[in-house]
């Protein structure tokens, strides 16, 4: 079953990280409004392969908005025109027949392009390795109900923890800053009693790693929060700033 | 019926309740100095892989983890919605280790190992403790204590959850623990790497061949032991609730190198998924089981009405109450819309096959909230607010607010995908492939039939028998990784402390890499006319039609022939664009589909062999007069473990299942 | 590296400098604005001129003023430095950016707005501060009738009409004229300088543009400063938002803008 939408795609093509890259224009026909944006790319790729051309490389996996792998910058916005939605959950009914759609990769020096629309986001993993955890070895734990956690704190920690690590915050930010991502993890643990033991070390180490990766600094434009598919709040960034400054001023080390 | 001599499950002796405790205290240990010299390879970074990697690294082993995604955090465990079971009895409702054990065995239709399932139930409580300590933000009550919900197939509230994102929160917890070890240098994390073969030396698994997806380079990695935590194989059906990249390749390569495959035909079809909207569709999206608490499932009573609805001439809201067939309530008055997943799925298929399906494709049924919105919640709200004689419209409005609060995010997701407002119109749902109970056969230590090669989580043939209960997959993955493998691996590694790291120039590595390279080159050089997806979709259709919710002898035989023909065509006519030494997602996909084309045949053979119906495996020839599954415990009370003996040749080995602590009974939901 | 350098070389630390200096400059603006309101007083500029003397002679104010100069320089330098580093964080830009979909334009153009303000500050300080300190501003002599409060002013000059000067910035004497006490005040006539300067429409235009820039800069900057300090709280955010919009984006720039307009159009 095919649909009736005809669109023009302008897609960034780049063979590898050293290639300069350029836009290619592809008309796509008979697109159904029920297709997801990535399914439209499946259709395009199927055609490119049949024509003997190289299909467009893009990251994707779960296609239900939770794994955080899909990462397209669509018409000037990460994950496209809708709010609170990842690219895989964006459907073609959000576009009009005849539209031209410009698709680019996430752009940041910390996210080098691997190929076409796929970028390397391992910087995020390194930031987590620097401190995005509670140091508790398997078997160390006490009974789960031994520390009551006020529901509001648990809910706030959960809200921060829903970050899917897609990098839309970095992509949206004019400074390519990763503050929303980092602060979401810092906040999750800062809000929970289990996270207190390493609270200062954590924020210091994670911020240091974030800076080492070459992300820009936060100028509080709020673009990250507006584009975050999971609605992670800017208040997390404030909390991280507070914790960072407090930790620098008070940590018991020379 | 006796167990094959090739299958030693190594179940410890003694009382069921004592087996694990005693075994754990007597299993050989490796001292810390030796652990530093022992290398462990882990393939897959989901709940099982990440938790195992973190725990083993904490013990001091040198660990390497491989995942094909760009980060360990993307593994598909992340998509699990509902929750995780644990026998904590926090609700004081009579839960216990035994009860969780019993529910799991019964839910699995008596096709799982008693000792394994009991151990799973035992460690379930430790999982919750561990996760809370890691900072997993489970839902809580106002007093600050953990909240529980109830799930299908149980009578207690033992499911811990974090909104509809429990899998995400648990995985991020395990991922954090893993990344901590990466930061400490105990784990080397290799993302965008796909395992393409295992390497056996002198009958033991000693490493893997992996492809760096970015450069295309083939790499050799040595390990004293290899753990496959690579998930399930539901994508053999093309359309499933699995992620696009979920695949059987790691398990299948192991199978080809000597690991037996257990119960491949046991697949779980989840009843409430968003139906297929067209042939462009790439995957199916699950709508949580919890919706069946308030949604009533129906199709029209008359075929003419169904036809009119399909063509858009009739609005389902206009169909009169007496013209609707609430078939689950009709067939299973005791459980109604809350029958287990396998039963609900089959019933939906039966109605659609009979011509009562409702969407354009005829493959959908309604999940309707209007009634409960109005009369269950609307009335309650009206009473609360003191509204006398509320109008129908008022009731709907009042009820809508309650439904929105409970299921808002699911309703939004439904609307996002289908473009239909589920508050105004009944949802359309249809069953979809969700989970595979089958997988690599493992013993009590989680070791496959290849010494040194382990399988954890969904990748093993698992503790779920023929049907998995909701909220048990997360429990099993984490149990295997956090609390089972760290102990059981000692049984093997304690004998390996004298084994020095083997040079990867060893001829076995050489040979394995060569065969991997040749296969990739072969795929590339076919240069045929059809895309990988073309074959995958065809395979999926064969599997869904013949080896899906209902199977029969004739269909399975036909499917085997069709798959063989499709496989031959694939190796003649597939087109894989791009080069070998570059980032090439199509090449990765081609390798995975080639493996699915072999697995599909084995699944059909297993289904054909199992002349009974149990859990997710329903053979049309074996049903009661009322159309219910008819088990044959006498002849099929075993695990089917398949040994590959040559190209598309398998030999069946049986592991007899003994029930000493549970009385086997027929499941009934009437 | 000591913890202080480590802190202030981190992105958050550098932002902290921008925020602290920025918020300090905001308080300065309130003071500057309030003081300058004396331009509107109908006393031939005496209050304004005395205020100028006070501001340039009081030791406390003098100290603060050095902090102020330092803040301006540091705020501008750090801001521009960060803007440059932020540009480097995205070496290849997007072909299409739909910024208005996710952020207010003021927040995206802080660097440009800030640069306009910096240019303005240079011009402004050259016009008045440097002129006052190093230039040749003539002195004025005020005679205030202490009974009626009437004030008259005349250039401080010798009989030939040549401007005279005094050693100090201001001198006050009480004399009795016709039996009524009068206060004679001699001071530099910055007021006249202001009035003269603002007769130039081009310069007034520059001032007006700059006040718009300050308004927009502060609309984002004031609240942004609080966010950087970590002061984000649902209870107090509305107050910060109110202050940043009404006080710093509207009232203060409008008040400042009224001054050149007053001299150009009314005086």
Tab-separated table of N, CA, C and O in Angstrom, chain A residues 1 34-35 39 46 49-50 52 59-64 66-68 82 89 91 93 114-115 119 121 125 129 132-139 141-145 148-149 151 158 161-165 188-189 192 194, chain B residues 55 58 69-71 73-74 78-79 88 90 129-130 132-135 140 144-146 163 165 168-169 172 175-176 179-180 192 241 243-245 277-283 360 416-419 482 531 575 577 583 586:
chain	number	residue	atom	x	y	z
A	1	UNK	N	0.855	-1.192	0.000
A	1	UNK	CA	0.000	0.000	0.000
A	1	UNK	C	0.891	1.241	0.000
A	1	UNK	O	1.776	1.369	0.809
A	34	UNK	N	0.863	7.599	6.894
A	34	UNK	CA	0.986	6.719	8.066
A	34	UNK	C	2.409	6.222	8.290
A	34	UNK	O	2.696	5.586	9.287
A	35	UNK	N	3.287	6.485	7.315
A	35	UNK	CA	4.670	6.036	7.479
A	35	UNK	C	5.354	6.878	8.543
A	35	UNK	O	5.068	8.055	8.701
A	39	UNK	N	10.684	5.157	8.125
A	39	UNK	CA	10.165	4.246	7.095
A	39	UNK	C	10.219	4.902	5.724
A	39	UNK	O	10.444	4.240	4.705
A	46	UNK	N	15.678	1.600	-0.210
A	46	UNK	CA	15.319	0.450	-1.061
A	46	UNK	C	15.494	0.863	-2.524
A	46	UNK	O	16.060	0.142	-3.338
A	49	UNK	N	19.211	1.368	-3.469
A	49	UNK	CA	19.903	0.082	-3.663
A	49	UNK	C	19.517	-0.503	-5.019
A	49	UNK	O	20.368	-0.965	-5.781
A	50	UNK	N	18.225	-0.437	-5.316
A	50	UNK	CA	17.788	-0.978	-6.616
A	50	UNK	C	18.407	-0.222	-7.778
A	50	UNK	O	18.610	-0.784	-8.856
A	52	UNK	N	21.333	0.845	-7.720
A	52	UNK	CA	22.776	0.617	-7.669
A	52	UNK	C	23.539	1.728	-6.958
A	52	UNK	O	24.746	1.864	-7.112
A	59	UNK	N	21.410	6.236	11.945
A	59	UNK	CA	21.283	5.417	13.150
A	59	UNK	C	19.820	5.294	13.538
A	59	UNK	O	19.054	6.256	13.479
A	60	UNK	N	19.461	4.104	13.976
A	60	UNK	CA	18.087	3.849	14.423
A	60	UNK	C	18.111	2.477	15.047
A	60	UNK	O	18.951	1.654	14.730
A	61	UNK	N	17.198	2.213	15.979
A	61	UNK	CA	17.105	0.831	16.452
A	61	UNK	C	15.706	0.481	16.927
A	61	UNK	O	14.995	-0.230	16.236
A	62	UNK	N	15.280	1.010	18.067
A	62	UNK	CA	14.026	0.488	18.626
A	62	UNK	C	12.804	0.947	17.846
A	62	UNK	O	11.804	0.273	17.793
A	63	UNK	N	12.897	2.110	17.250
A	63	UNK	CA	11.773	2.707	16.514
A	63	UNK	C	10.517	2.837	17.370
A	63	UNK	O	9.401	2.752	16.867
A	64	UNK	N	10.697	2.978	18.656
A	64	UNK	CA	9.541	3.329	19.470
A	64	UNK	C	9.874	4.425	20.478
A	64	UNK	O	9.241	4.552	21.509
A	66	UNK	N	12.559	5.164	22.462
A	66	UNK	CA	13.136	4.986	23.790
A	66	UNK	C	14.631	4.680	23.764
A	66	UNK	O	15.339	4.971	24.725
A	67	UNK	N	15.150	4.133	22.666
A	67	UNK	CA	16.559	3.727	22.707
A	67	UNK	C	17.487	4.920	22.511
A	67	UNK	O	18.640	4.902	22.926
A	68	UNK	N	16.988	5.968	21.864
A	68	UNK	CA	17.780	7.181	21.702
A	68	UNK	C	18.776	7.121	20.565
A	68	UNK	O	19.660	7.963	20.456
A	82	UNK	N	7.828	18.184	15.536
A	82	UNK	CA	6.966	17.959	16.696
A	82	UNK	C	7.762	18.056	17.987
A	82	UNK	O	8.958	17.823	18.005
A	89	UNK	N	9.438	8.303	15.808
A	89	UNK	CA	8.008	8.418	16.111
A	89	UNK	C	7.352	9.588	15.373
A	89	UNK	O	6.186	9.879	15.575
A	91	UNK	N	5.746	11.030	12.184
A	91	UNK	CA	5.077	10.414	11.040
A	91	UNK	C	4.884	11.425	9.922
A	91	UNK	O	4.904	12.625	10.131
A	93	UNK	N	2.474	12.326	8.292
A	93	UNK	CA	1.313	13.213	8.287
A	93	UNK	C	1.655	14.568	8.883
A	93	UNK	O	0.859	15.502	8.797
A	114	UNK	N	30.105	9.877	11.312
A	114	UNK	CA	30.689	8.594	10.899
A	114	UNK	C	30.417	8.383	9.425
A	114	UNK	O	31.303	8.100	8.632
A	115	UNK	N	29.167	8.519	9.062
A	115	UNK	CA	28.781	8.459	7.663
A	115	UNK	C	27.396	9.087	7.519
A	115	UNK	O	26.518	8.805	8.359
A	119	UNK	N	26.310	9.736	13.542
A	119	UNK	CA	27.408	10.410	14.222
A	119	UNK	C	27.877	9.576	15.410
A	119	UNK	O	27.185	8.665	15.864
A	121	UNK	N	28.533	9.306	19.151
A	121	UNK	CA	28.137	9.952	20.407
A	121	UNK	C	28.811	9.316	21.610
A	121	UNK	O	28.302	9.389	22.729
A	125	UNK	N	29.046	8.381	26.578
A	125	UNK	CA	29.430	7.227	27.396
A	125	UNK	C	30.600	7.578	28.303
A	125	UNK	O	30.653	7.159	29.460
A	129	UNK	N	30.955	7.352	32.284
A	129	UNK	CA	32.058	6.610	32.933
A	129	UNK	C	32.790	7.467	33.949
A	129	UNK	O	33.376	6.953	34.907
A	132	UNK	N	28.785	9.063	36.225
A	132	UNK	CA	27.326	8.914	36.143
A	132	UNK	C	26.844	7.601	36.721
A	132	UNK	O	26.187	6.813	36.044
A	133	UNK	N	27.184	7.348	37.957
A	133	UNK	CA	26.813	6.073	38.588
A	133	UNK	C	26.862	6.247	40.090
A	133	UNK	O	27.340	7.252	40.607
A	134	UNK	N	26.309	5.245	40.780
A	134	UNK	CA	26.495	5.147	42.226
A	134	UNK	C	27.393	3.938	42.424
A	134	UNK	O	27.103	2.864	41.924
A	135	UNK	N	28.480	4.114	43.131
A	135	UNK	CA	29.431	3.017	43.274
A	135	UNK	C	28.913	1.990	44.259
A	135	UNK	O	29.167	2.090	45.459
A	136	UNK	N	28.171	1.035	43.756
A	136	UNK	CA	27.695	-0.029	44.625
A	136	UNK	C	27.902	-1.344	43.895
A	136	UNK	O	27.298	-1.586	42.849
A	137	UNK	N	28.814	-2.132	44.424
A	137	UNK	CA	29.071	-3.423	43.794
A	137	UNK	C	27.873	-4.345	43.973
A	137	UNK	O	27.124	-4.224	44.950
A	138	UNK	N	27.731	-5.275	43.040
A	138	UNK	CA	26.652	-6.243	43.148
A	138	UNK	C	26.774	-6.980	44.475
A	138	UNK	O	27.856	-7.454	44.840
A	139	UNK	N	25.648	-7.066	45.162
A	139	UNK	CA	25.655	-7.768	46.441
A	139	UNK	C	25.790	-6.850	47.640
A	139	UNK	O	25.526	-7.252	48.768
A	141	UNK	N	23.998	-4.319	48.343
A	141	UNK	CA	22.798	-3.542	48.646
A	141	UNK	C	22.082	-4.001	49.902
A	141	UNK	O	22.081	-5.180	50.239
A	142	UNK	N	21.480	-3.045	50.580
A	142	UNK	CA	20.594	-3.363	51.695
A	142	UNK	C	19.172	-3.472	51.159
A	142	UNK	O	18.931	-3.244	49.988
A	143	UNK	N	18.248	-3.803	52.035
A	143	UNK	CA	16.873	-3.991	51.580
A	143	UNK	C	16.332	-2.726	50.908
A	143	UNK	O	16.564	-1.608	51.368
A	144	UNK	N	15.613	-2.943	49.816
A	144	UNK	CA	15.182	-1.829	48.973
A	144	UNK	C	14.284	-0.842	49.699
A	144	UNK	O	14.234	0.331	49.347
A	145	UNK	N	13.561	-1.310	50.721
A	145	UNK	CA	12.658	-0.405	51.435
A	145	UNK	C	13.285	0.175	52.695
A	145	UNK	O	12.616	0.800	53.493
A	148	UNK	N	13.310	5.085	52.983
A	148	UNK	CA	12.129	5.657	52.334
A	148	UNK	C	12.542	6.893	51.530
A	148	UNK	O	13.384	7.677	51.979
A	149	UNK	N	12.012	7.016	50.337
A	149	UNK	CA	12.316	8.188	49.517
A	149	UNK	C	11.000	8.901	49.228
A	149	UNK	O	10.078	8.288	48.710
A	151	UNK	N	7.960	10.543	47.704
A	151	UNK	CA	7.466	10.301	46.354
A	151	UNK	C	7.853	11.419	45.390
A	151	UNK	O	8.214	11.179	44.247
A	158	UNK	N	13.093	10.330	38.726
A	158	UNK	CA	12.659	9.568	37.553
A	158	UNK	C	12.559	10.473	36.326
A	158	UNK	O	13.021	10.119	35.237
A	161	UNK	N	15.765	10.926	35.019
A	161	UNK	CA	16.360	9.675	34.546
A	161	UNK	C	15.778	9.201	33.220
A	161	UNK	O	16.276	8.250	32.633
A	162	UNK	N	14.704	9.853	32.764
A	162	UNK	CA	14.102	9.378	31.515
A	162	UNK	C	14.890	9.801	30.282
A	162	UNK	O	14.550	9.415	29.178
A	163	UNK	N	15.957	10.574	30.481
A	163	UNK	CA	16.813	10.971	29.356
A	163	UNK	C	17.225	9.741	28.557
A	163	UNK	O	17.645	8.739	29.123
A	164	UNK	N	17.093	9.824	27.237
A	164	UNK	CA	17.439	8.677	26.395
A	164	UNK	C	18.811	8.831	25.753
A	164	UNK	O	19.211	7.999	24.942
A	165	UNK	N	19.523	9.912	26.084
A	165	UNK	CA	20.885	10.059	25.570
A	165	UNK	C	20.966	10.160	24.056
A	165	UNK	O	21.942	9.713	23.462
A	188	UNK	N	19.478	13.205	38.730
A	188	UNK	CA	18.846	11.948	39.148
A	188	UNK	C	19.462	11.472	40.463
A	188	UNK	O	18.748	11.131	41.401
A	189	UNK	N	20.764	11.473	40.524
A	189	UNK	CA	21.429	10.965	41.726
A	189	UNK	C	21.446	11.996	42.858
A	189	UNK	O	21.451	11.632	44.033
A	192	UNK	N	18.380	11.655	45.042
A	192	UNK	CA	18.137	10.418	45.778
A	192	UNK	C	19.131	10.285	46.934
A	192	UNK	O	20.297	10.650	46.795
A	194	UNK	N	20.616	7.706	47.917
A	194	UNK	CA	21.740	6.828	47.558
A	194	UNK	C	22.852	7.588	46.856
A	194	UNK	O	24.002	7.163	46.841
B	55	UNK	N	29.218	-6.938	37.166
B	55	UNK	CA	29.446	-7.799	38.330
B	55	UNK	C	30.760	-8.547	38.217
B	55	UNK	O	31.496	-8.678	39.196
B	58	UNK	N	33.630	-6.205	38.716
B	58	UNK	CA	33.783	-5.874	40.145
B	58	UNK	C	34.543	-6.972	40.870
B	58	UNK	O	35.302	-6.707	41.807
B	69	UNK	N	25.286	-1.619	18.785
B	69	UNK	CA	24.769	-0.247	18.791
B	69	UNK	C	25.908	0.738	19.086
B	69	UNK	O	27.016	0.320	19.384
B	70	UNK	N	25.573	2.025	19.052
B	70	UNK	CA	26.623	3.021	19.276
B	70	UNK	C	26.929	3.218	20.752
B	70	UNK	O	27.867	3.905	21.110
B	71	UNK	N	26.101	2.623	21.610
B	71	UNK	CA	26.357	2.717	23.047
B	71	UNK	C	25.697	1.531	23.728
B	71	UNK	O	24.672	1.022	23.252
B	73	UNK	N	23.976	1.598	26.166
B	73	UNK	CA	22.671	1.982	26.685
B	73	UNK	C	21.523	1.770	25.697
B	73	UNK	O	20.366	1.926	26.052
B	74	UNK	N	21.843	1.466	24.440
B	74	UNK	CA	20.758	1.330	23.448
B	74	UNK	C	20.138	-0.053	23.400
B	74	UNK	O	19.185	-0.265	22.666
B	78	UNK	N	15.940	-1.715	26.893
B	78	UNK	CA	15.500	-0.359	27.208
B	78	UNK	C	14.027	-0.144	26.921
B	78	UNK	O	13.394	0.738	27.479
B	79	UNK	N	13.477	-0.962	26.014
B	79	UNK	CA	12.107	-0.709	25.572
B	79	UNK	C	11.058	-1.411	26.418
B	79	UNK	O	9.864	-1.213	26.202
B	88	UNK	N	9.039	-10.058	46.963
B	88	UNK	CA	9.379	-9.275	48.142
B	88	UNK	C	8.284	-9.347	49.208
B	88	UNK	O	8.543	-9.104	50.367
B	90	UNK	N	6.183	-7.168	49.803
B	90	UNK	CA	6.014	-5.862	50.456
B	90	UNK	C	4.541	-5.529	50.663
B	90	UNK	O	4.206	-4.694	51.494
B	129	UNK	N	16.788	-4.875	45.432
B	129	UNK	CA	17.710	-4.195	46.358
B	129	UNK	C	18.871	-3.565	45.580
B	129	UNK	O	19.225	-2.404	45.788
B	130	UNK	N	19.456	-4.367	44.704
B	130	UNK	CA	20.613	-3.898	43.950
B	130	UNK	C	20.260	-2.672	43.101
B	130	UNK	O	20.980	-1.671	43.081
B	132	UNK	N	17.763	-0.531	43.441
B	132	UNK	CA	17.472	0.658	44.251
B	132	UNK	C	18.783	1.292	44.722
B	132	UNK	O	18.964	2.509	44.679
B	133	UNK	N	19.735	0.444	45.128
B	133	UNK	CA	21.023	0.981	45.588
B	133	UNK	C	21.742	1.714	44.461
B	133	UNK	O	22.488	2.660	44.697
B	134	UNK	N	21.515	1.270	43.233
B	134	UNK	CA	22.143	1.927	42.080
B	134	UNK	C	21.474	3.247	41.719
B	134	UNK	O	21.949	3.957	40.840
B	135	UNK	N	20.334	3.519	42.343
B	135	UNK	CA	19.641	4.765	42.036
B	135	UNK	C	18.563	4.628	40.984
B	135	UNK	O	18.149	5.613	40.380
B	140	UNK	N	7.109	5.044	43.781
B	140	UNK	CA	6.948	4.949	45.232
B	140	UNK	C	5.586	5.456	45.667
B	140	UNK	O	4.932	6.222	44.970
B	144	UNK	N	6.931	6.896	50.915
B	144	UNK	CA	8.317	6.733	50.523
B	144	UNK	C	8.711	5.295	50.231
B	144	UNK	O	9.858	5.012	49.893
B	145	UNK	N	7.749	4.368	50.386
B	145	UNK	CA	8.051	2.958	50.129
B	145	UNK	C	7.761	2.610	48.674
B	145	UNK	O	7.000	3.280	47.999
B	146	UNK	N	8.344	1.505	48.250
B	146	UNK	CA	8.191	1.100	46.854
B	146	UNK	C	6.762	0.666	46.561
B	146	UNK	O	6.122	-0.005	47.376
B	163	UNK	N	7.050	4.020	36.039
B	163	UNK	CA	6.065	4.434	35.023
B	163	UNK	C	5.982	3.342	33.962
B	163	UNK	O	5.952	2.159	34.292
B	165	UNK	N	8.346	2.790	31.828
B	165	UNK	CA	9.711	2.744	31.313
B	165	UNK	C	10.619	1.939	32.232
B	165	UNK	O	11.758	2.312	32.465
B	168	UNK	N	13.865	0.697	30.679
B	168	UNK	CA	14.831	1.786	30.502
B	168	UNK	C	15.575	2.056	31.808
B	168	UNK	O	16.802	2.141	31.829
B	169	UNK	N	14.832	2.170	32.886
B	169	UNK	CA	15.473	2.531	34.143
B	169	UNK	C	16.406	1.429	34.640
B	169	UNK	O	17.483	1.698	35.151
B	172	UNK	N	19.489	1.425	32.371
B	172	UNK	CA	20.395	2.531	32.654
B	172	UNK	C	21.141	2.303	33.968
B	172	UNK	O	22.295	2.705	34.112
B	175	UNK	N	23.736	-0.183	32.975
B	175	UNK	CA	24.673	0.529	32.085
B	175	UNK	C	25.605	1.438	32.903
B	175	UNK	O	26.815	1.501	32.637
B	176	UNK	N	25.048	2.092	33.903
B	176	UNK	CA	25.876	2.942	34.763
B	176	UNK	C	26.938	2.107	35.476
B	176	UNK	O	28.104	2.499	35.548
B	179	UNK	N	29.503	1.223	32.894
B	179	UNK	CA	30.365	2.343	32.505
B	179	UNK	C	31.332	2.711	33.634
B	179	UNK	O	32.434	3.177	33.389
B	180	UNK	N	30.894	2.463	34.852
B	180	UNK	CA	31.783	2.713	35.984
B	180	UNK	C	33.009	1.815	35.860
B	180	UNK	O	34.145	2.263	36.041
B	192	UNK	N	29.571	-0.507	18.484
B	192	UNK	CA	29.554	-0.656	17.021
B	192	UNK	C	30.465	-1.802	16.587
B	192	UNK	O	31.222	-1.695	15.625
B	241	UNK	N	7.985	-6.634	17.863
B	241	UNK	CA	8.191	-5.474	18.731
B	241	UNK	C	9.671	-5.296	19.046
B	241	UNK	O	10.038	-4.402	19.793
B	243	UNK	N	13.713	-4.369	18.394
B	243	UNK	CA	14.385	-3.273	17.709
B	243	UNK	C	14.815	-3.744	16.328
B	243	UNK	O	14.912	-4.945	16.066
B	244	UNK	N	15.089	-2.775	15.460
B	244	UNK	CA	15.466	-3.127	14.097
B	244	UNK	C	16.730	-3.987	14.060
B	244	UNK	O	16.884	-4.846	13.204
B	245	UNK	N	17.626	-3.726	14.976
B	245	UNK	CA	18.903	-4.428	14.927
B	245	UNK	C	18.922	-5.750	15.687
B	245	UNK	O	19.892	-6.504	15.571
B	277	UNK	N	-0.059	-1.084	9.355
B	277	UNK	CA	-0.857	-0.122	8.583
B	277	UNK	C	-0.582	-0.229	7.090
B	277	UNK	O	-1.364	0.220	6.272
B	278	UNK	N	0.516	-0.846	6.719
B	278	UNK	CA	0.785	-0.975	5.297
B	278	UNK	C	2.075	-1.729	5.090
B	278	UNK	O	2.778	-2.045	6.061
B	279	UNK	N	2.451	-2.022	3.856
B	279	UNK	CA	3.632	-2.873	3.670
B	279	UNK	C	4.940	-2.095	3.791
B	279	UNK	O	6.017	-2.649	3.657
B	280	UNK	N	4.823	-0.785	4.042
B	280	UNK	CA	6.028	-0.006	4.330
B	280	UNK	C	6.491	-0.236	5.757
B	280	UNK	O	7.566	0.145	6.141
B	281	UNK	N	5.633	-0.874	6.571
B	281	UNK	CA	5.870	-0.914	8.007
B	281	UNK	C	7.156	-1.650	8.357
B	281	UNK	O	7.450	-2.707	7.827
B	282	UNK	N	7.917	-1.087	9.284
B	282	UNK	CA	9.212	-1.657	9.604
B	282	UNK	C	9.223	-2.361	10.941
B	282	UNK	O	10.069	-3.189	11.197
B	283	UNK	N	8.291	-1.989	11.816
B	283	UNK	CA	8.262	-2.677	13.107
B	283	UNK	C	6.907	-2.460	13.757
B	283	UNK	O	6.108	-1.637	13.311
B	360	UNK	N	-8.406	-1.873	7.610
B	360	UNK	CA	-8.381	-2.064	6.165
B	360	UNK	C	-7.851	-3.440	5.781
B	360	UNK	O	-8.277	-4.058	4.832
B	416	UNK	N	-0.096	9.216	18.054
B	416	UNK	CA	1.070	9.617	17.272
B	416	UNK	C	1.306	8.661	16.106
B	416	UNK	O	1.605	9.062	14.993
B	417	UNK	N	1.148	7.372	16.379
B	417	UNK	CA	1.469	6.372	15.359
B	417	UNK	C	0.340	6.210	14.355
B	417	UNK	O	0.564	6.103	13.153
B	418	UNK	N	-0.905	6.204	14.864
B	418	UNK	CA	-2.012	5.903	13.947
B	418	UNK	C	-2.712	7.144	13.424
B	418	UNK	O	-3.408	7.072	12.418
B	419	UNK	N	-2.551	8.269	14.097
B	419	UNK	CA	-3.269	9.471	13.686
B	419	UNK	C	-4.738	9.440	14.108
B	419	UNK	O	-5.523	10.280	13.701
B	482	UNK	N	23.477	-10.476	37.375
B	482	UNK	CA	23.961	-10.007	38.681
B	482	UNK	C	24.244	-11.158	39.634
B	482	UNK	O	25.197	-11.116	40.404
B	531	UNK	N	16.849	-6.559	-2.679
B	531	UNK	CA	17.432	-6.024	-1.448
B	531	UNK	C	17.297	-7.038	-0.305
B	531	UNK	O	16.494	-7.971	-0.380
B	575	UNK	N	21.287	-8.302	-3.171
B	575	UNK	CA	22.204	-7.218	-3.523
B	575	UNK	C	22.616	-6.467	-2.265
B	575	UNK	O	21.764	-5.919	-1.563
B	577	UNK	N	24.825	-3.352	-1.212
B	577	UNK	CA	25.602	-2.222	-1.731
B	577	UNK	C	26.794	-1.909	-0.824
B	577	UNK	O	26.912	-2.470	0.266
B	583	UNK	N	31.606	1.734	6.901
B	583	UNK	CA	30.351	1.685	7.640
B	583	UNK	C	29.261	1.269	6.660
B	583	UNK	O	28.960	1.992	5.707
B	586	UNK	N	23.792	-2.049	5.483
B	586	UNK	CA	23.142	-3.076	4.661
B	586	UNK	C	23.887	-4.403	4.741
B	586	UNK	O	23.281	-5.480	4.718
